[in-house]
C-alpha cells in the first residue's frame, strides 16, 4: 500500500502498490516513505541470515535511533535519510 522511494546502488526509484523490487545483499539499498500517507510492504529475504531475528525485534519499535542501533547489531547499516 502507498508509495515508497527505493534507493538501490545510488539510484532512486518509485515503488507504488504492487511493485516488486529486488535489493541484492551487498549492494547499498534503502526505502523511504516521502509521502504523508502510510505505507505497507512485504519483505522476502533469502537467505535470511540474522534478518528474521532482527525483524522480530523491530516489529513494534517506533524510535528511529533505536531501530538503527539494533539493526547495526545484526550487520544492517542504514543509508542516510533523503534530503527534503
PDB file of C-alpha atoms in Angstrom:
ATOM      1  CA  UNK A   1       0.000   0.000   0.000  1.00  0.00           C
ATOM      2  CA  UNK A   2       1.147   3.538  -0.587  1.00  0.00           C
ATOM      3  CA  UNK A   3       4.332   4.631  -2.321  1.00  0.00           C
ATOM      4  CA  UNK A   4       7.984   4.383  -1.361  1.00  0.00           C
ATOM      5  CA  UNK A   5      11.175   5.754  -2.810  1.00  0.00           C
ATOM      6  CA  UNK A   6      13.712   2.972  -3.138  1.00  0.00           C
ATOM      7  CA  UNK A   7      17.425   3.680  -3.362  1.00  0.00           C
ATOM      8  CA  UNK A   8      19.474   0.902  -4.898  1.00  0.00           C
ATOM      9  CA  UNK A   9      23.175   1.261  -5.567  1.00  0.00           C
ATOM     10  CA  UNK A  10      22.940   5.069  -5.681  1.00  0.00           C
ATOM     11  CA  UNK A  11      19.853   5.333  -7.907  1.00  0.00           C
ATOM     12  CA  UNK A  12      16.343   6.324  -6.788  1.00  0.00           C
ATOM     13  CA  UNK A  13      13.153   4.631  -7.999  1.00  0.00           C
ATOM     14  CA  UNK A  14       9.466   4.993  -7.117  1.00  0.00           C
ATOM     15  CA  UNK A  15       7.725   1.885  -5.828  1.00  0.00           C
ATOM     16  CA  UNK A  16       3.941   2.084  -5.801  1.00  0.00           C
ATOM     17  CA  UNK A  17       1.457  -0.521  -4.601  1.00  0.00           C
ATOM     18  CA  UNK A  18       2.125  -3.854  -6.287  1.00  0.00           C
ATOM     19  CA  UNK A  19       5.756  -3.115  -7.171  1.00  0.00           C
ATOM     20  CA  UNK A  20       8.413  -5.803  -6.824  1.00  0.00           C
ATOM     21  CA  UNK A  21      11.901  -4.533  -6.030  1.00  0.00           C
ATOM     22  CA  UNK A  22      14.967  -6.770  -5.744  1.00  0.00           C
ATOM     23  CA  UNK A  23      17.553  -5.428  -3.295  1.00  0.00           C
ATOM     24  CA  UNK A  24      20.579  -7.743  -3.533  1.00  0.00           C
ATOM     25  CA  UNK A  25      22.721  -8.410  -0.486  1.00  0.00           C
ATOM     26  CA  UNK A  26      25.951  -6.440  -0.520  1.00  0.00           C
ATOM     27  CA  UNK A  27      24.568  -3.526  -2.563  1.00  0.00           C
ATOM     28  CA  UNK A  28      23.628  -0.378  -0.647  1.00  0.00           C
ATOM     29  CA  UNK A  29      19.854  -0.069  -0.623  1.00  0.00           C
ATOM     30  CA  UNK A  30      17.137   1.681   1.304  1.00  0.00           C
ATOM     31  CA  UNK A  31      13.477   2.548   1.200  1.00  0.00           C
ATOM     32  CA  UNK A  32      11.839   5.771   2.300  1.00  0.00           C
ATOM     33  CA  UNK A  33       8.273   6.944   2.722  1.00  0.00           C
ATOM     34  CA  UNK A  34       8.473  10.505   1.380  1.00  0.00           C
ATOM     35  CA  UNK A  35       4.688  10.984   1.414  1.00  0.00           C
ATOM     36  CA  UNK A  36       2.288  11.857   4.219  1.00  0.00           C
ATOM     37  CA  UNK A  37       0.409   8.570   3.660  1.00  0.00           C
ATOM     38  CA  UNK A  38       1.132   5.314   5.488  1.00  0.00           C
ATOM     39  CA  UNK A  39       2.775   2.529   3.530  1.00  0.00           C
ATOM     40  CA  UNK A  40       2.872  -1.218   3.914  1.00  0.00           C
ATOM     41  CA  UNK A  41       5.294  -3.611   2.276  1.00  0.00           C
ATOM     42  CA  UNK A  42       6.274  -7.256   2.347  1.00  0.00           C
ATOM     43  CA  UNK A  43       9.911  -8.369   2.505  1.00  0.00           C
ATOM     44  CA  UNK A  44      11.083 -11.746   1.306  1.00  0.00           C
ATOM     45  CA  UNK A  45      14.695 -12.355   2.308  1.00  0.00           C
ATOM     46  CA  UNK A  46      16.697 -15.353   1.143  1.00  0.00           C
ATOM     47  CA  UNK A  47      18.964 -16.451   2.673  1.00  0.00           C
ATOM     48  CA  UNK A  48      17.645 -14.774   5.790  1.00  0.00           C
ATOM     49  CA  UNK A  49      20.799 -14.901   7.883  1.00  0.00           C
ATOM     50  CA  UNK A  50      20.144 -12.892  11.061  1.00  0.00           C
ATOM     51  CA  UNK A  51      17.346 -10.820   9.488  1.00  0.00           C
ATOM     52  CA  UNK A  52      14.492 -12.930  10.892  1.00  0.00           C
ATOM     53  CA  UNK A  53      15.774 -12.252  14.416  1.00  0.00           C
ATOM     54  CA  UNK A  54      16.196  -8.562  13.578  1.00  0.00           C
ATOM     55  CA  UNK A  55      12.718  -8.161  12.096  1.00  0.00           C
ATOM     56  CA  UNK A  56      11.222  -9.878  15.172  1.00  0.00           C
ATOM     57  CA  UNK A  57      12.947  -7.284  17.395  1.00  0.00           C
ATOM     58  CA  UNK A  58      11.948  -4.339  15.173  1.00  0.00           C
ATOM     59  CA  UNK A  59       8.283  -5.337  14.817  1.00  0.00           C
ATOM     60  CA  UNK A  60       6.792  -2.898  17.377  1.00  0.00           C
ATOM     61  CA  UNK A  61       9.745  -0.489  17.578  1.00  0.00           C
ATOM     62  CA  UNK A  62       8.953   3.169  16.840  1.00  0.00           C
ATOM     63  CA  UNK A  63      12.144   5.043  17.827  1.00  0.00           C
ATOM     64  CA  UNK A  64      14.270   5.501  14.663  1.00  0.00           C
ATOM     65  CA  UNK A  65      17.521   5.798  16.641  1.00  0.00           C
ATOM     66  CA  UNK A  66      16.804   2.515  18.418  1.00  0.00           C
ATOM     67  CA  UNK A  67      15.963   0.842  15.080  1.00  0.00           C
ATOM     68  CA  UNK A  68      19.343   1.926  13.689  1.00  0.00           C
ATOM     69  CA  UNK A  69      21.191   0.777  16.827  1.00  0.00           C
ATOM     70  CA  UNK A  70      19.550  -2.660  16.980  1.00  0.00           C
ATOM     71  CA  UNK A  71      19.965  -3.128  13.219  1.00  0.00           C
ATOM     72  CA  UNK A  72      23.700  -2.436  13.460  1.00  0.00           C
ATOM     73  CA  UNK A  73      23.916  -5.307  15.966  1.00  0.00           C
ATOM     74  CA  UNK A  74      22.573  -7.538  13.163  1.00  0.00           C
ATOM     75  CA  UNK A  75      25.024  -6.327  10.487  1.00  0.00           C
ATOM     76  CA  UNK A  76      22.498  -3.938   8.878  1.00  0.00           C
ATOM     77  CA  UNK A  77      23.698  -0.418   8.143  1.00  0.00           C
ATOM     78  CA  UNK A  78      21.141   2.246   7.245  1.00  0.00           C
ATOM     79  CA  UNK A  79      21.574   4.756   4.441  1.00  0.00           C
ATOM     80  CA  UNK A  80      21.047   8.367   5.479  1.00  0.00           C
ATOM     81  CA  UNK A  81      17.522   9.738   5.116  1.00  0.00           C
ATOM     82  CA  UNK A  82      16.828  11.625   1.876  1.00  0.00           C
ATOM     83  CA  UNK A  83      17.163  15.396   1.816  1.00  0.00           C
ATOM     84  CA  UNK A  84      13.741  17.121   1.944  1.00  0.00           C
TER      85      UNK A  84
END
